Coordinates of N, CA and C and ligand atoms in Angstrom, one line a residue:
M30 N 108.9 86.3 172.9 CA 109.7 87.2 172.0 C 110.0 88.6 172.6
M31 N 109.0 89.2 173.2 CA 109.2 90.5 173.9 C 110.3 90.4 175.0
I32 N 110.2 89.3 175.7 CA 111.1 89.1 176.8 C 112.5 88.9 176.3
L33 N 112.6 88.2 175.2 CA 113.9 87.9 174.6 C 114.5 89.2 174.1
I34 N 113.7 90.1 173.5 CA 114.2 91.4 173.0 C 114.7 92.2 174.2
A35 N 113.9 92.2 175.2 CA 114.2 93.0 176.4 C 115.5 92.5 177.0
F36 N 115.7 91.2 177.0 CA 116.9 90.6 177.5 C 118.2 91.0 176.8
F37 N 118.1 91.0 175.4 CA 119.2 91.4 174.6 C 119.5 92.9 174.8
Q38 N 118.5 93.7 174.9 CA 118.7 95.1 175.1 C 119.4 95.4 176.4
A39 N 118.9 94.8 177.4 CA 119.5 94.9 178.8 C 121.0 94.6 178.7
D40 N 121.3 93.5 178.0 CA 122.6 93.0 177.9 C 123.5 94.0 177.1
A41 N 122.9 94.6 176.1 CA 123.7 95.6 175.3 C 124.0 96.8 176.1
Y42 N 123.1 97.2 177.0 CA 123.4 98.4 177.9 C 124.5 98.0 178.9
H43 N 124.4 96.8 179.3 CA 125.4 96.3 180.3 C 126.8 96.4 179.7
T44 N 126.9 95.9 178.5 CA 128.2 95.9 177.8 C 128.7 97.4 177.6
E45 N 127.7 98.2 177.2 CA 128.1 99.6 177.0 C 128.6 100.3 178.3
R46 N 127.9 99.9 179.4 CA 128.3 100.4 180.7 C 129.7 100.0 181.1
L47 N 130.0 98.7 180.9 CA 131.3 98.2 181.2 C 132.4 99.0 180.4
N48 N 132.1 99.2 179.1 CA 133.0 99.9 178.2 C 133.2 101.3 178.7
M49 N 132.1 102.0 179.1 CA 132.1 103.3 179.6 C 133.1 103.4 180.8
V50 N 132.9 102.5 181.7 CA 133.8 102.5 182.9 C 135.2 102.4 182.6
R51 N 135.5 101.5 181.7 CA 136.9 101.2 181.3 C 137.5 102.5 180.5
S52 N 136.8 102.9 179.5 CA 137.4 103.9 178.6 C 137.3 105.3 179.2
Q53 N 136.2 105.7 179.9 CA 136.0 107.0 180.4 C 136.5 107.2 181.8
I54 N 136.4 106.2 182.6 CA 136.7 106.3 184.1 C 138.1 105.8 184.5
E55 N 138.3 104.5 184.2 CA 139.6 103.9 184.6 C 140.7 104.5 183.8
N56 N 140.5 104.7 182.5 CA 141.6 105.2 181.7 C 142.0 106.7 182.0
R57 N 141.1 107.4 182.8 CA 141.4 108.7 183.2 C 141.9 108.7 184.6
G58 N 142.2 107.6 185.2 CA 142.9 107.5 186.4 C 142.1 107.3 187.7
I59 N 140.8 107.0 187.6 CA 140.1 106.7 188.8 C 140.3 105.2 189.2
K60 N 140.8 105.0 190.4 CA 141.2 103.6 190.8 C 140.3 103.0 191.9
N61 N 139.6 103.9 192.7 CA 138.9 103.4 193.8 C 137.9 102.3 193.3
P62 N 138.1 101.0 193.8 CA 137.2 99.9 193.3 C 135.8 100.1 193.7
L63 N 135.5 100.8 194.8 CA 134.1 101.0 195.2 C 133.4 101.9 194.2
V64 N 134.1 102.9 193.7 CA 133.5 103.9 192.7 C 133.4 103.1 191.4
L65 N 134.4 102.4 191.0 CA 134.3 101.7 189.7 C 133.1 100.7 189.7
E66 N 133.0 99.9 190.8 CA 131.9 98.9 190.9 C 130.6 99.6 190.9
A67 N 130.4 100.7 191.6 CA 129.1 101.4 191.6 C 128.8 101.9 190.2
M68 N 129.8 102.4 189.5 CA 129.5 102.9 188.1 C 129.2 101.8 187.1
R69 N 129.7 100.6 187.4 CA 129.4 99.4 186.6 C 127.9 98.9 186.9
K70 N 127.4 99.3 188.0 CA 126.1 98.7 188.4 C 124.9 99.6 188.0
V71 N 125.0 101.0 188.2 CA 123.9 101.8 188.1 C 123.4 102.0 186.6
P72 N 122.2 101.6 186.3 CA 121.7 101.7 184.9 C 121.3 103.1 184.5
R73 N 122.4 103.8 184.1 CA 122.3 105.2 183.7 C 121.2 105.4 182.6
H74 N 121.0 104.4 181.7 CA 120.0 104.5 180.6 C 118.6 104.6 181.2
L75 N 118.4 104.1 182.4 CA 117.0 104.2 183.0 C 116.8 105.5 183.8
L76 N 117.8 106.4 183.8 CA 117.7 107.6 184.5 C 117.7 108.9 183.6
V77 N 117.9 108.6 182.3 CA 117.8 109.7 181.4 C 116.5 109.7 180.7
P78 N 116.0 110.8 180.0 CA 114.7 110.8 179.3 C 114.7 109.7 178.3
E79 N 113.6 109.0 178.1 CA 113.4 107.9 177.2 C 114.1 108.1 175.8
K80 N 114.0 109.3 175.3 CA 114.5 109.5 173.9 C 116.1 109.6 173.9
Q81 N 116.6 109.7 175.1 CA 118.1 109.8 175.2 C 118.7 108.5 175.6
K82 N 117.9 107.5 175.8 CA 118.3 106.2 176.3 C 119.6 105.6 175.5
A83 N 119.5 105.7 174.2 CA 120.5 105.1 173.4 C 121.8 105.8 173.5
N84 N 121.8 107.1 174.0 CA 123.0 107.9 174.1 C 123.5 107.9 175.6
A85 N 122.9 107.2 176.5 CA 123.1 107.4 177.9 C 124.6 107.2 178.3
Y86 N 125.3 106.3 177.6 CA 126.7 106.0 178.1 C 127.7 106.8 177.3
E87 N 127.3 107.8 176.6 CA 128.3 108.7 175.9 C 129.0 109.6 176.9
D88 N 130.2 110.0 176.4 CA 131.2 110.7 177.3 C 130.8 112.2 177.3
R89 N 129.6 112.5 177.8 CA 129.2 113.9 177.9 C 128.0 114.1 178.8
P90 N 127.8 115.3 179.2 CA 126.5 115.6 180.0 C 125.3 115.5 179.0
M91 N 124.1 115.5 179.5 CA 123.0 115.3 178.7 C 121.8 116.1 179.3
S92 N 120.9 116.6 178.4 CA 119.8 117.3 178.8 C 118.8 116.4 179.5
I93 N 118.2 116.8 180.6 CA 117.1 116.0 181.3 C 115.8 116.8 181.4
G94 N 115.7 117.9 180.6 CA 114.5 118.7 180.7 C 114.6 119.8 181.7
D95 N 113.7 120.7 181.7 CA 113.6 121.9 182.7 C 115.0 122.6 182.7
G96 N 115.7 122.6 181.6 CA 116.9 123.4 181.5 C 118.1 122.8 182.3
Q97 N 117.9 121.5 182.7 CA 118.9 120.9 183.6 C 119.6 119.8 182.9
T98 N 120.7 119.3 183.4 CA 121.5 118.2 182.8 C 121.9 117.1 183.8
I99 N 122.1 116.0 183.3 CA 122.7 114.9 184.0 C 124.2 115.0 183.7
S100 N 125.1 115.0 184.8 CA 126.5 115.2 184.6 C 127.1 114.1 183.7
Q101 N 128.2 114.4 183.1 CA 129.0 113.4 182.3 C 129.4 112.3 183.3
P102 N 129.5 111.0 182.8 CA 129.8 109.9 183.8 C 131.2 110.2 184.5
Y103 N 132.2 110.7 183.8 CA 133.5 110.9 184.5 C 133.4 111.9 185.6
I104 N 132.6 112.9 185.5 CA 132.4 113.9 186.5 C 131.8 113.3 187.8
V105 N 130.8 112.4 187.5 CA 130.1 111.7 188.6 C 131.1 110.8 189.4
A106 N 131.9 110.1 188.6 CA 132.9 109.2 189.2 C 133.9 110.1 190.0
H107 N 134.4 111.2 189.4 CA 135.4 112.0 190.0 C 134.9 112.6 191.3
M108 N 133.7 113.2 191.3 CA 133.1 113.8 192.5 C 132.9 112.7 193.6
T109 N 132.5 111.5 193.2 CA 132.3 110.4 194.1 C 133.6 110.0 194.8
D110 N 134.6 109.9 193.9 CA 136.0 109.6 194.4 C 136.5 110.6 195.4
I111 N 136.3 111.9 195.1 CA 136.8 112.9 196.0 C 136.3 112.8 197.4
I112 N 135.1 112.5 197.6 CA 134.6 112.4 199.0 C 135.0 111.1 199.7
K113 N 135.8 110.3 199.1 CA 136.2 109.0 199.7 C 135.1 108.2 200.4
P114 N 134.1 107.8 199.5 CA 132.9 107.1 200.0 C 133.2 105.8 200.6
N115 N 132.4 105.4 201.6 CA 132.6 104.1 202.2 C 131.2 103.7 202.9
K116 N 131.1 102.4 203.1 CA 129.8 102.0 203.7 C 129.8 102.6 205.1
G117 N 128.5 102.8 205.6 CA 128.4 103.4 206.9 C 128.2 104.9 206.8
M118 N 128.6 105.5 205.7 CA 128.5 107.0 205.6 C 127.1 107.5 205.3
K119 N 126.9 108.7 205.8 CA 125.6 109.4 205.5 C 126.0 110.6 204.7
V120 N 125.4 110.7 203.5 CA 125.9 111.7 202.5 C 124.7 112.6 202.1
L121 N 125.0 113.9 202.0 CA 124.0 114.9 201.5 C 124.4 115.3 200.0
E122 N 123.5 115.3 199.1 CA 123.7 115.8 197.8 C 122.8 117.0 197.5
I123 N 123.3 118.1 197.0 CA 122.4 119.2 196.5 C 122.4 119.2 195.0
G124 N 121.1 119.1 194.5 CA 121.0 119.0 193.0 C 120.8 117.6 192.5
T125 N 119.6 117.0 192.9 CA 119.3 115.6 192.5 C 119.3 115.4 191.0
G126 N 118.7 116.3 190.3 CA 118.6 116.2 188.8 C 118.0 114.9 188.4
S127 N 118.7 114.0 187.7 CA 118.1 112.8 187.3 C 118.1 111.7 188.4
G128 N 118.9 111.9 189.4 CA 119.0 110.9 190.5 C 120.2 110.0 190.2
Y129 N 121.0 110.2 189.1 CA 122.1 109.3 188.8 C 123.2 109.3 189.8
Q130 N 123.6 110.6 190.2 CA 124.7 110.7 191.2 C 124.3 110.1 192.5
A131 N 123.0 110.3 192.9 CA 122.5 109.8 194.1 C 122.5 108.2 194.1
A132 N 122.2 107.6 193.0 CA 122.2 106.2 192.8 C 123.6 105.6 193.0
V133 N 124.6 106.3 192.3 CA 126.0 105.9 192.4 C 126.4 105.9 193.9
L134 N 126.1 107.0 194.6 CA 126.5 107.1 196.0 C 125.8 106.0 196.8
A135 N 124.5 105.7 196.5 CA 123.7 104.8 197.3 C 124.2 103.3 197.1
E136 N 125.0 103.1 196.0 CA 125.6 101.7 195.9 C 126.7 101.5 196.9
I137 N 127.3 102.6 197.4 CA 128.4 102.5 198.3 C 128.1 102.8 199.7
V138 N 127.5 104.0 200.0 CA 127.3 104.5 201.3 C 126.0 103.9 201.9
D139 N 125.8 104.3 203.2 CA 124.6 103.8 204.0 C 123.4 104.5 203.6
Q140 N 123.5 105.9 203.6 CA 122.3 106.7 203.3 C 122.6 107.9 202.5
V141 N 121.7 108.2 201.5 CA 121.9 109.4 200.7 C 120.7 110.3 200.9
F142 N 120.9 111.6 201.3 CA 119.9 112.6 201.4 C 120.1 113.5 200.2
T143 N 119.1 113.8 199.4 CA 119.3 114.6 198.2 C 118.2 115.6 198.0
I144 N 118.6 116.8 197.7 CA 117.6 117.9 197.6 C 117.6 118.5 196.1
E145 N 116.4 118.7 195.6 CA 116.3 119.2 194.2 C 115.3 120.4 194.3
I146 N 115.7 121.5 193.6 CA 114.9 122.7 193.7 C 113.8 122.7 192.6
V147 N 113.9 122.0 191.5 CA 112.9 121.9 190.5 C 112.0 120.7 190.8
E148 N 110.7 121.1 191.1 CA 109.8 120.1 191.6 C 109.6 118.9 190.6
N149 N 109.4 119.2 189.3 CA 109.3 118.1 188.3 C 110.4 117.1 188.4
L150 N 111.6 117.6 188.4 CA 112.8 116.7 188.4 C 112.9 115.9 189.7
G151 N 112.7 116.6 190.8 CA 112.7 115.9 192.1 C 111.7 114.7 192.2
K152 N 110.5 115.0 191.7 CA 109.5 114.0 191.7 C 109.8 112.8 190.8
K153 N 110.4 113.1 189.6 CA 110.7 112.1 188.7 C 111.9 111.2 189.2
A154 N 112.9 111.9 189.7 CA 114.0 111.2 190.3 C 113.6 110.3 191.4
K155 N 112.7 110.8 192.3 CA 112.3 110.0 193.4 C 111.6 108.7 192.9
A156 N 110.7 108.9 191.9 CA 109.9 107.7 191.4 C 110.9 106.7 190.7
D157 N 111.8 107.3 189.9 CA 112.8 106.4 189.2 C 113.7 105.6 190.2
L158 N 114.1 106.3 191.2 CA 115.0 105.6 192.2 C 114.2 104.5 192.9
E159 N 113.0 104.8 193.2 CA 112.1 103.8 193.9 C 112.0 102.6 193.0
K160 N 111.7 102.9 191.7 CA 111.5 101.8 190.7 C 112.7 100.9 190.6
L161 N 113.9 101.5 190.7 CA 115.2 100.8 190.6 C 115.5 100.1 192.0
G162 N 114.7 100.3 193.0 CA 114.9 99.6 194.2 C 115.8 100.2 195.3
Y163 N 116.1 101.5 195.1 CA 117.0 102.2 196.1 C 116.2 102.6 197.3
K164 N 116.4 101.9 198.4 CA 115.7 102.2 199.6 C 116.4 103.1 200.5
N165 N 117.7 103.4 200.2 CA 118.5 104.3 201.1 C 118.8 105.6 200.5
V166 N 117.9 106.1 199.5 CA 118.0 107.4 199.0 C 116.7 108.2 199.4
F167 N 116.9 109.4 200.0 CA 115.8 110.2 200.4 C 115.8 111.5 199.7
V168 N 114.7 111.7 198.9 CA 114.7 112.9 198.0 C 113.7 114.0 198.6
K169 N 114.2 115.2 198.7 CA 113.4 116.3 199.1 C 113.4 117.4 198.1
I170 N 112.2 118.0 197.9 CA 112.1 119.2 197.0 C 112.3 120.4 197.8
G171 N 113.2 121.3 197.3 CA 113.4 122.5 198.0 C 114.7 123.2 197.7
D172 N 115.1 124.3 198.3 CA 116.3 125.0 198.1 C 117.4 124.4 199.0
G173 N 118.4 123.8 198.3 CA 119.4 123.1 199.0 C 120.4 124.0 199.8
Y174 N 120.2 125.3 199.6 CA 121.1 126.3 200.3 C 121.1 126.0 201.8
Q175 N 120.0 125.7 202.4 CA 119.9 125.5 203.8 C 120.3 124.1 204.3
G176 N 120.6 123.2 203.3 CA 121.0 121.9 203.7 C 119.8 121.1 204.2
W177 N 120.0 120.1 205.1 CA 119.0 119.3 205.6 C 119.2 119.2 207.1
P178 N 118.9 120.3 207.9 CA 119.3 120.4 209.3 C 118.9 119.2 210.1
S179 N 117.7 118.6 209.9 CA 117.2 117.6 210.8 C 118.0 116.3 210.6
E180 N 118.7 116.1 209.5 CA 119.5 114.9 209.3 C 121.0 115.1 209.5
A181 N 121.4 116.4 209.7 CA 122.8 116.7 209.9 C 123.4 116.2 211.2
P182 N 124.7 115.9 211.4 CA 125.7 116.2 210.4 C 125.9 115.1 209.4
F183 N 126.6 115.4 208.3 CA 126.9 114.5 207.2 C 128.4 114.2 207.1
D184 N 128.7 112.9 206.8 CA 130.1 112.5 206.6 C 130.6 113.2 205.3
A185 N 129.7 113.5 204.4 CA 130.2 114.1 203.1 C 129.0 114.9 202.5
I186 N 129.4 115.9 201.8 CA 128.4 116.7 201.0 C 128.8 116.9 199.6
L187 N 128.0 116.7 198.7 CA 128.3 116.8 197.3 C 127.3 117.8 196.6
V188 N 127.8 118.9 196.1 CA 126.9 119.9 195.4 C 127.2 119.8 193.9
T189 N 126.1 119.6 193.2 CA 126.2 119.3 191.7 C 125.7 120.5 190.9
A190 N 125.6 121.7 191.5 CA 125.3 122.9 190.8 C 126.3 124.0 191.2
A191 N 126.7 124.9 190.3 CA 127.7 125.8 190.7 C 127.2 127.0 191.5
A192 N 127.8 127.2 192.6 CA 127.4 128.3 193.5 C 128.4 129.5 193.4
E193 N 127.9 130.7 193.6 CA 128.9 131.8 193.6 C 129.7 131.9 194.9
Q194 N 129.0 131.5 195.9 CA 129.7 131.3 197.2 C 129.3 130.0 197.9
I195 N 130.2 129.5 198.7 CA 129.9 128.3 199.4 C 128.9 128.5 200.5
P196 N 127.7 127.9 200.4 CA 126.7 128.1 201.5 C 127.2 127.7 202.9
Q197 N 127.1 128.7 203.8 CA 127.6 128.4 205.2 C 126.8 127.3 205.8
P198 N 125.5 127.2 205.6 CA 124.7 126.1 206.3 C 125.3 124.7 205.9
L199 N 125.8 124.6 204.7 CA 126.4 123.3 204.3 C 127.7 123.0 205.0
I200 N 128.5 124.0 205.2 CA 129.8 123.9 205.9 C 129.4 123.5 207.4
D201 N 128.4 124.1 207.9 CA 128.0 123.8 209.3 C 127.5 122.4 209.5
Q202 N 126.9 121.9 208.4 CA 126.3 120.5 208.5 C 127.3 119.4 208.2
L203 N 128.6 119.8 207.9 CA 129.6 118.8 207.6 C 130.2 118.3 209.0
K204 N 130.4 117.0 209.1 CA 130.9 116.4 210.3 C 132.4 116.7 210.4
E205 N 132.9 116.7 211.6 CA 134.4 116.8 211.8 C 135.1 115.7 211.0
G206 N 136.1 116.0 210.2 CA 136.7 115.0 209.4 C 136.0 114.8 208.1
G207 N 134.9 115.5 207.9 CA 134.1 115.3 206.7 C 134.6 116.0 205.4
R208 N 134.2 115.6 204.3 CA 134.6 116.2 203.0 C 133.4 116.7 202.2
M209 N 133.6 117.9 201.7 CA 132.5 118.4 200.8 C 133.1 118.9 199.5
V210 N 132.4 118.6 198.4 CA 132.9 119.0 197.1 C 131.8 119.8 196.4
I211 N 132.3 121.0 195.9 CA 131.3 122.0 195.3 C 132.0 122.8 194.2
P212 N 131.3 122.9 193.0 CA 131.8 123.8 192.0 C 131.4 125.2 192.4
V213 N 132.4 126.1 192.3 CA 132.2 127.5 192.7 C 132.6 128.4 191.5
G214 N 131.7 129.3 191.2 CA 131.9 130.3 190.1 C 130.6 130.8 189.5
K215 N 130.7 131.8 188.7 CA 129.5 132.3 188.0 C 129.1 131.5 186.9
E216 N 127.8 131.6 186.5 CA 127.2 130.9 185.4 C 128.0 131.3 184.1
G217 N 128.4 130.4 183.3 CA 129.0 130.7 182.0 C 130.5 131.0 182.2
A218 N 131.0 131.4 183.4 CA 132.4 131.7 183.6 C 133.1 130.4 184.0
V219 N 134.4 130.5 184.2 CA 135.2 129.4 184.6 C 134.8 129.1 186.1
Q220 N 134.5 127.8 186.3 CA 134.1 127.5 187.7 C 135.2 126.5 188.2
E221 N 135.5 126.6 189.5 CA 136.5 125.7 190.1 C 135.8 124.7 191.0
L222 N 136.3 123.4 190.9 CA 135.8 122.4 191.8 C 136.6 122.5 193.1
I223 N 135.9 122.8 194.2 CA 136.5 123.0 195.5 C 136.2 121.9 196.4
L224 N 137.3 121.4 197.1 CA 137.2 120.4 198.2 C 137.3 121.1 199.5
I225 N 136.3 120.9 200.4 CA 136.4 121.5 201.7 C 136.5 120.3 202.7
E226 N 137.5 120.4 203.6 CA 137.6 119.4 204.7 C 137.5 120.1 206.0
K227 N 136.9 119.5 206.9 CA 136.8 120.0 208.3 C 137.8 119.3 209.2
V228 N 138.8 119.9 209.5 CA 139.9 119.3 210.3 C 140.0 120.1 211.6
K229 N 139.8 119.4 212.7 CA 139.8 120.0 214.1 C 139.1 121.3 214.1
G230 N 137.9 121.3 213.6 CA 137.0 122.5 213.6 C 137.4 123.5 212.6
K231 N 138.6 123.4 211.9 CA 139.0 124.4 210.9 C 138.6 123.9 209.5
V232 N 138.4 124.8 208.6 CA 137.9 124.5 207.3 C 139.1 124.7 206.3
K233 N 139.5 123.5 205.7 CA 140.6 123.5 204.7 C 140.0 123.5 203.3
T234 N 140.5 124.3 202.4 CA 140.0 124.4 201.1 C 141.1 124.1 200.0
T235 N 140.7 123.2 199.1 CA 141.6 122.9 198.0 C 141.0 123.0 196.7
N236 N 141.6 123.7 195.7 CA 141.1 123.9 194.4 C 141.5 122.7 193.5
L237 N 140.5 122.0 193.0 CA 140.8 120.8 192.2 C 140.7 121.0 190.7
G238 N 140.5 122.2 190.3 CA 140.6 122.5 188.8 C 139.3 122.9 188.2
S239 N 139.3 123.3 187.0 CA 138.1 123.9 186.3 C 137.1 122.9 185.9
V240 N 135.8 123.3 186.1 CA 134.7 122.5 185.7 C 133.6 123.4 185.1
R241 N 132.5 122.8 184.6 CA 131.4 123.5 184.1 C 130.1 122.9 184.6
F242 N 129.3 123.6 185.4 CA 128.0 123.0 185.9 C 126.9 124.0 185.7
V243 N 125.7 123.5 185.8 CA 124.5 124.5 185.7 C 124.5 125.3 187.0
P244 N 123.9 126.5 187.0 CA 124.0 127.3 188.2 C 123.2 126.8 189.4
F245 N 123.6 127.1 190.6 CA 122.9 126.9 191.8 C 121.9 128.0 191.9
T246 N 120.6 127.7 192.0 CA 119.6 128.7 192.0 C 119.0 128.8 193.4
R247 N 118.3 129.9 193.6 CA 117.6 130.1 194.9 C 116.2 130.4 194.7
N248 N 115.4 129.9 195.7 CA 113.9 130.3 195.7 C 113.8 131.7 196.2
D249 N 113.1 132.6 195.5 CA 112.9 133.9 196.1 C 111.9 134.0 197.2
Ligands
SAH7 N1 123.4 115.3 190.3 C1 122.6 115.4 189.1 C2 123.1 116.5 188.2 C3 122.1 117.6 188.3 S1 122.4 119.2 187.5 C4 122.5 114.1 188.3 O1 123.2 113.1 188.7 O2 121.7 114.0 187.4 C5 122.2 120.2 188.9 C6 120.8 120.2 189.6 O3 120.9 121.1 190.7 C7 119.7 120.7 188.7 O4 118.7 119.7 188.6 C8 119.2 121.9 189.4 O5 117.8 122.1 189.3 C9 119.6 121.7 190.8 N2 119.7 122.8 191.7 C10 120.2 124.1 191.4 N3 120.1 124.9 192.4 C11 119.6 124.2 193.5 C12 119.4 124.4 194.9 N4 119.5 125.7 195.4 N5 118.9 123.4 195.6 C13 118.6 122.2 195.1 N6 118.9 121.9 193.8 C14 119.4 122.8 193.0

């Protein structure tokens, strides 16, 4: 009986997830089949706090405790799409949070290195990602401002907290031809999603429009 209930519940979440991808992601113009397939696979309901499980596939960000949030599904798909993910890539994420964005990336690319400044969140995300069987995600607790020098350079860097300035160490750790996406702006103010490309050693910046993220914090 328990097994049967668990089976029907899992199936209900699967249906919700497919609907989420169609209505929130495809309908808003995201076409990359790798991104859509990854979003259809990752069990978002298993990466949100237990009491939020039933709301996991709603079209909004959600609290994950410690004053932090898991991004809205569309934002995760959009940021993943922007870096043009592909197998073989090595990606750095700053702001692990729930681990959801890291899991979506891990479905597509070779390796994901992710840094979280809030110890509780980093530990929980690491445990959850292990439970889900992701062997290609590496979680570190610390200030992501300095990046992950021993693993650099990266094919792509994704920052999921809004910084007032783009951290230079992250630009330095981006591979030639690499792409970095980062929300830039003050807390509570309008923030812009910025794409940074390294082309022939030069840094090219493109503004992709307004967004709202939790602030990028620093360890004192
Ligand atoms: N990518 C996450 C969303 C996390 S919200 C997800 O998919 O759930 C942003 C996260 O960035 C928060 O957890 C916050 O604690 C973290 N953060 C803020 N400043 C940071 C920094 N300097 N280094 C690492 N993580 C940071």
